[in-house]
Amino acid sequence: MNSKKLIAMILLLLLLLAIPVQVFAVEAATAEISFTVKNASGTVVIEAVDNAPLPMQTVFEGASTGKFLISFSEPGDYCYKVYQNAGTEQDVIYDSTVYTVCISVFLDENGELYSVTAVNIENSSQKAEDVEFENTLPTESTEPNVPSEPTEPTEPNSPDTPPHTGDESRLELWTLLMALSFIGIIAATVFYKRSVNDLKREN
């Protein structure tokens, strides 16, 4: 090989090694899965499907609200199951719904990662706006109505008492007239007998 070509190749190699090579690292994208627990609080758990990256906190115990924060370093589709373990409160019916949460991570034209989240109810095509567990509290028992004490029966009117006719004033008037008539008859009789006796004496 010509010594000049060899020298030129060595210089070119040294020049290439001297040029700094910049490696651009893609910033990770962070997605969140929020949940709400209504009424009695349970334990909310997240599980990864097909080795998807998990958040640092995978269990929320006794929380009414919370967020699972998941970091992604490369594009792809990542799915999770979110469900609630029953609590210890008596007579509470805990919501057993299992949600399937799928997060799609994309790389935009600027080389940045972004994510899109879809929430569905497991084994169903029904979509959900949020991860929500609504537990049912026991219904309060109502006290039975206490019957009121029976009232004592009222005594019936005495049979000796004459019924009220509502016309007492006329009854008294007729009684007074009868008494006056009776007195008049007696007075007339006495007067008549005296008159007869007086006539007999004169004769």
mmCIF file of C-alpha atoms in Angstrom:
data_model
loop_
_atom_site.group_PDB
_atom_site.id
_atom_site.type_symbol
_atom_site.label_atom_id
_atom_site.label_comp_id
_atom_site.label_asym_id
_atom_site.label_seq_id
_atom_site.Cartn_x
_atom_site.Cartn_y
_atom_site.Cartn_z
ATOM 1 C CA MET A 1 0.000 0.000 0.000
ATOM 2 C CA ASN A 2 1.231 3.445 -0.830
ATOM 3 C CA SER A 3 2.549 5.203 2.246
ATOM 4 C CA LYS A 4 0.664 8.334 1.333
ATOM 5 C CA LYS A 5 -2.675 6.483 1.268
ATOM 6 C CA LEU A 6 -1.851 4.860 4.587
ATOM 7 C CA ILE A 7 -1.075 8.224 6.152
ATOM 8 C CA ALA A 8 -4.293 9.684 4.724
ATOM 9 C CA MET A 9 -6.376 6.834 6.160
ATOM 10 C CA ILE A 10 -4.775 7.242 9.566
ATOM 11 C CA LEU A 11 -5.440 10.978 9.545
ATOM 12 C CA LEU A 12 -9.048 10.391 8.491
ATOM 13 C CA LEU A 13 -9.527 7.854 11.297
ATOM 14 C CA LEU A 14 -8.053 10.256 13.842
ATOM 15 C CA LEU A 15 -10.307 13.004 12.553
ATOM 16 C CA LEU A 16 -13.406 10.833 12.940
ATOM 17 C CA LEU A 17 -12.424 9.878 16.474
ATOM 18 C CA ALA A 18 -11.864 13.500 17.363
ATOM 19 C CA ILE A 19 -15.396 14.529 16.331
ATOM 20 C CA PRO A 20 -17.648 14.296 19.430
ATOM 21 C CA VAL A 21 -20.637 12.036 18.995
ATOM 22 C CA GLN A 22 -23.768 13.299 20.830
ATOM 23 C CA VAL A 23 -26.226 10.688 22.133
ATOM 24 C CA PHE A 24 -29.725 12.087 22.642
ATOM 25 C CA ALA A 25 -31.605 10.391 25.493
ATOM 26 C CA VAL A 26 -35.404 10.346 25.186
ATOM 27 C CA GLU A 27 -37.091 11.769 28.276
ATOM 28 C CA ALA A 28 -39.403 9.257 29.951
ATOM 29 C CA ALA A 29 -43.147 9.822 29.847
ATOM 30 C CA THR A 30 -45.180 9.569 33.052
ATOM 31 C CA ALA A 31 -48.802 8.429 33.014
ATOM 32 C CA GLU A 32 -51.215 8.301 35.934
ATOM 33 C CA ILE A 33 -54.142 6.040 36.733
ATOM 34 C CA SER A 34 -56.496 7.760 39.171
ATOM 35 C CA PHE A 35 -59.139 5.974 41.218
ATOM 36 C CA THR A 36 -62.000 6.830 43.572
ATOM 37 C CA VAL A 37 -63.558 4.722 46.328
ATOM 38 C CA LYS A 38 -67.041 5.699 47.500
ATOM 39 C CA ASN A 39 -68.626 4.938 50.872
ATOM 40 C CA ALA A 40 -66.602 2.327 52.780
ATOM 41 C CA SER A 41 -62.892 2.246 51.940
ATOM 42 C CA GLY A 42 -61.200 -0.872 50.627
ATOM 43 C CA THR A 43 -57.750 -1.759 49.273
ATOM 44 C CA VAL A 44 -57.070 -0.784 45.649
ATOM 45 C CA VAL A 45 -54.458 -2.871 43.810
ATOM 46 C CA ILE A 46 -52.782 -2.582 40.381
ATOM 47 C CA GLU A 47 -51.309 -5.544 38.479
ATOM 48 C CA ALA A 48 -49.219 -5.448 35.326
ATOM 49 C CA VAL A 49 -50.155 -7.450 32.241
ATOM 50 C CA ASP A 50 -47.314 -8.963 30.120
ATOM 51 C CA ASN A 51 -44.508 -7.489 32.238
ATOM 52 C CA ALA A 52 -45.562 -3.879 31.838
ATOM 53 C CA PRO A 53 -43.635 -1.494 34.100
ATOM 54 C CA LEU A 54 -45.247 -1.021 37.501
ATOM 55 C CA PRO A 55 -45.517 2.120 39.616
ATOM 56 C CA MET A 56 -43.529 2.423 42.822
ATOM 57 C CA GLN A 57 -46.733 2.097 44.885
ATOM 58 C CA THR A 58 -48.952 -0.755 43.765
ATOM 59 C CA VAL A 59 -51.367 -0.905 46.724
ATOM 60 C CA PHE A 60 -53.503 1.817 48.336
ATOM 61 C CA GLU A 61 -55.083 0.635 51.573
ATOM 62 C CA GLY A 62 -58.024 2.508 53.111
ATOM 63 C CA ALA A 63 -57.819 5.408 50.652
ATOM 64 C CA SER A 64 -60.825 7.154 49.130
ATOM 65 C CA THR A 65 -58.768 8.585 46.237
ATOM 66 C CA GLY A 66 -55.323 7.946 44.808
ATOM 67 C CA LYS A 67 -53.066 7.815 41.748
ATOM 68 C CA PHE A 68 -50.790 5.160 40.307
ATOM 69 C CA LEU A 69 -47.849 6.986 38.642
ATOM 70 C CA ILE A 70 -46.082 4.922 35.945
ATOM 71 C CA SER A 71 -42.954 5.939 34.025
ATOM 72 C CA PHE A 72 -42.327 4.782 30.421
ATOM 73 C CA SER A 73 -38.982 5.019 28.626
ATOM 74 C CA GLU A 74 -40.013 3.739 25.205
ATOM 75 C CA PRO A 75 -43.073 3.581 22.968
ATOM 76 C CA GLY A 76 -45.470 0.659 23.237
ATOM 77 C CA ASP A 77 -48.793 -0.590 24.570
ATOM 78 C CA TYR A 78 -48.971 -1.360 28.280
ATOM 79 C CA CYS A 79 -51.973 -2.826 30.085
ATOM 80 C CA TYR A 80 -52.907 -3.175 33.746
ATOM 81 C CA LYS A 81 -55.647 -4.570 35.961
ATOM 82 C CA VAL A 82 -56.992 -2.384 38.735
ATOM 83 C CA TYR A 83 -59.330 -3.868 41.330
ATOM 84 C CA GLN A 84 -60.388 -3.592 44.957
ATOM 85 C CA ASN A 85 -59.852 -6.083 47.742
ATOM 86 C CA ALA A 86 -62.689 -6.300 50.243
ATOM 87 C CA GLY A 87 -62.234 -4.473 53.525
ATOM 88 C CA THR A 88 -63.082 -5.566 57.044
ATOM 89 C CA GLU A 89 -66.211 -3.483 57.715
ATOM 90 C CA GLN A 90 -69.166 -5.673 58.545
ATOM 91 C CA ASP A 91 -72.235 -5.905 56.316
ATOM 92 C CA VAL A 92 -70.575 -3.763 53.613
ATOM 93 C CA ILE A 93 -70.856 -5.016 50.027
ATOM 94 C CA TYR A 94 -67.559 -4.177 48.348
ATOM 95 C CA ASP A 95 -67.489 -3.317 44.645
ATOM 96 C CA SER A 96 -65.812 -6.233 42.838
ATOM 97 C CA THR A 97 -65.420 -4.499 39.467
ATOM 98 C CA VAL A 98 -62.102 -5.155 37.727
ATOM 99 C CA TYR A 99 -60.851 -2.465 35.347
ATOM 100 C CA THR A 100 -58.496 -3.005 32.428
ATOM 101 C CA VAL A 101 -56.390 0.100 31.878
ATOM 102 C CA CYS A 102 -54.312 0.268 28.688
ATOM 103 C CA ILE A 103 -51.716 2.997 28.155
ATOM 104 C CA SER A 104 -50.361 3.583 24.662
ATOM 105 C CA VAL A 105 -47.026 5.431 24.564
ATOM 106 C CA PHE A 106 -45.992 7.235 21.361
ATOM 107 C CA LEU A 107 -42.932 9.153 20.145
ATOM 108 C CA ASP A 108 -43.829 12.487 18.568
ATOM 109 C CA GLU A 109 -42.003 14.315 15.789
ATOM 110 C CA ASN A 110 -39.870 16.164 18.329
ATOM 111 C CA GLY A 111 -38.590 12.936 19.802
ATOM 112 C CA GLU A 112 -40.695 13.230 22.975
ATOM 113 C CA LEU A 113 -42.838 10.496 24.477
ATOM 114 C CA TYR A 114 -46.514 11.001 25.231
ATOM 115 C CA SER A 115 -49.254 8.616 26.378
ATOM 116 C CA VAL A 116 -52.971 7.942 25.800
ATOM 117 C CA THR A 117 -54.980 6.055 28.434
ATOM 118 C CA ALA A 118 -58.109 3.938 27.867
ATOM 119 C CA VAL A 119 -60.191 2.431 30.683
ATOM 120 C CA ASN A 120 -62.504 -0.559 30.204
ATOM 121 C CA ILE A 121 -64.378 -2.926 32.464
ATOM 122 C CA GLU A 122 -62.755 -6.354 32.326
ATOM 123 C CA ASN A 123 -64.423 -8.983 30.115
ATOM 124 C CA SER A 124 -66.642 -6.286 28.658
ATOM 125 C CA SER A 125 -66.542 -3.835 25.790
ATOM 126 C CA GLN A 126 -67.994 -1.200 28.090
ATOM 127 C CA LYS A 127 -65.706 1.793 28.483
ATOM 128 C CA ALA A 128 -65.395 3.740 31.709
ATOM 129 C CA GLU A 129 -64.490 7.361 32.233
ATOM 130 C CA ASP A 130 -62.793 6.710 35.570
ATOM 131 C CA VAL A 131 -61.686 3.890 37.824
ATOM 132 C CA GLU A 132 -64.397 4.050 40.458
ATOM 133 C CA PHE A 133 -65.450 1.619 43.169
ATOM 134 C CA GLU A 134 -68.838 2.213 44.809
ATOM 135 C CA ASN A 135 -69.313 0.128 47.927
ATOM 136 C CA THR A 136 -72.760 -0.410 49.415
ATOM 137 C CA LEU A 137 -73.400 0.346 53.064
ATOM 138 C CA PRO A 138 -75.928 -1.665 55.088
ATOM 139 C CA THR A 139 -79.366 -0.125 55.245
ATOM 140 C CA GLU A 140 -80.365 1.257 58.616
ATOM 141 C CA SER A 141 -83.021 -0.862 60.298
ATOM 142 C CA THR A 142 -86.099 1.092 61.141
ATOM 143 C CA GLU A 143 -87.847 0.474 64.459
ATOM 144 C CA PRO A 144 -91.283 -1.138 64.103
ATOM 145 C CA ASN A 145 -94.239 1.067 64.790
ATOM 146 C CA VAL A 146 -95.477 0.574 68.351
ATOM 147 C CA PRO A 147 -99.277 0.229 68.356
ATOM 148 C CA SER A 148 -101.038 2.788 70.491
ATOM 149 C CA GLU A 149 -102.849 1.640 73.615
ATOM 150 C CA PRO A 150 -106.556 0.962 73.049
ATOM 151 C CA THR A 151 -108.875 3.580 74.436
ATOM 152 C CA GLU A 152 -111.381 2.545 77.076
ATOM 153 C CA PRO A 153 -114.927 2.181 75.698
ATOM 154 C CA THR A 154 -117.380 4.826 76.807
ATOM 155 C CA GLU A 155 -120.324 3.705 78.902
ATOM 156 C CA PRO A 156 -123.653 3.712 77.060
ATOM 157 C CA ASN A 157 -126.394 6.090 78.154
ATOM 158 C CA SER A 158 -128.472 4.851 81.058
ATOM 159 C CA PRO A 159 -131.841 3.469 79.922
ATOM 160 C CA ASP A 160 -133.534 5.454 82.723
ATOM 161 C CA THR A 161 -132.489 8.677 81.115
ATOM 162 C CA PRO A 162 -135.029 9.745 78.491
ATOM 163 C CA PRO A 163 -133.590 10.597 75.144
ATOM 164 C CA HIS A 164 -133.209 14.232 74.325
ATOM 165 C CA THR A 165 -135.700 15.312 71.698
ATOM 166 C CA GLY A 166 -134.430 18.823 71.379
ATOM 167 C CA ASP A 167 -137.977 20.185 72.141
ATOM 168 C CA GLU A 168 -137.820 20.624 75.932
ATOM 169 C CA SER A 169 -139.438 24.090 75.900
ATOM 170 C CA ARG A 170 -142.748 22.797 74.396
ATOM 171 C CA LEU A 171 -142.891 19.857 76.812
ATOM 172 C CA GLU A 172 -142.690 22.201 79.787
ATOM 173 C CA LEU A 173 -145.389 24.440 78.270
ATOM 174 C CA TRP A 174 -147.834 21.565 77.839
ATOM 175 C CA THR A 175 -147.121 20.353 81.369
ATOM 176 C CA LEU A 176 -147.877 23.794 82.761
ATOM 177 C CA LEU A 177 -151.137 23.999 80.783
ATOM 178 C CA MET A 178 -152.226 20.588 82.017
ATOM 179 C CA ALA A 179 -151.516 21.576 85.614
ATOM 180 C CA LEU A 180 -153.495 24.794 85.260
ATOM 181 C CA SER A 181 -156.385 22.925 83.664
ATOM 182 C CA PHE A 182 -156.377 20.388 86.495
ATOM 183 C CA ILE A 183 -156.371 23.170 89.088
ATOM 184 C CA GLY A 184 -159.205 24.914 87.230
ATOM 185 C CA ILE A 185 -161.295 21.745 87.206
ATOM 186 C CA ILE A 186 -160.774 21.252 90.947
ATOM 187 C CA ALA A 187 -161.620 24.890 91.645
ATOM 188 C CA ALA A 188 -164.772 24.698 89.514
ATOM 189 C CA THR A 189 -165.855 21.507 91.281
ATOM 190 C CA VAL A 190 -165.328 23.016 94.709
ATOM 191 C CA PHE A 191 -167.174 26.164 93.686
ATOM 192 C CA TYR A 192 -170.053 24.126 92.273
ATOM 193 C CA LYS A 193 -170.417 22.046 95.461
ATOM 194 C CA ARG A 194 -170.464 25.149 97.612
ATOM 195 C CA SER A 195 -173.119 26.742 95.441
ATOM 196 C CA VAL A 196 -175.298 23.639 95.713
ATOM 197 C CA ASN A 197 -174.893 23.498 99.497
ATOM 198 C CA ASP A 198 -175.770 27.147 99.844
ATOM 199 C CA LEU A 199 -178.998 26.680 97.815
ATOM 200 C CA LYS A 200 -179.973 23.738 99.987
ATOM 201 C CA ARG A 201 -179.530 25.778 103.127
ATOM 202 C CA GLU A 202 -181.653 28.650 101.844
ATOM 203 C CA ASN A 203 -184.492 26.327 100.987
#
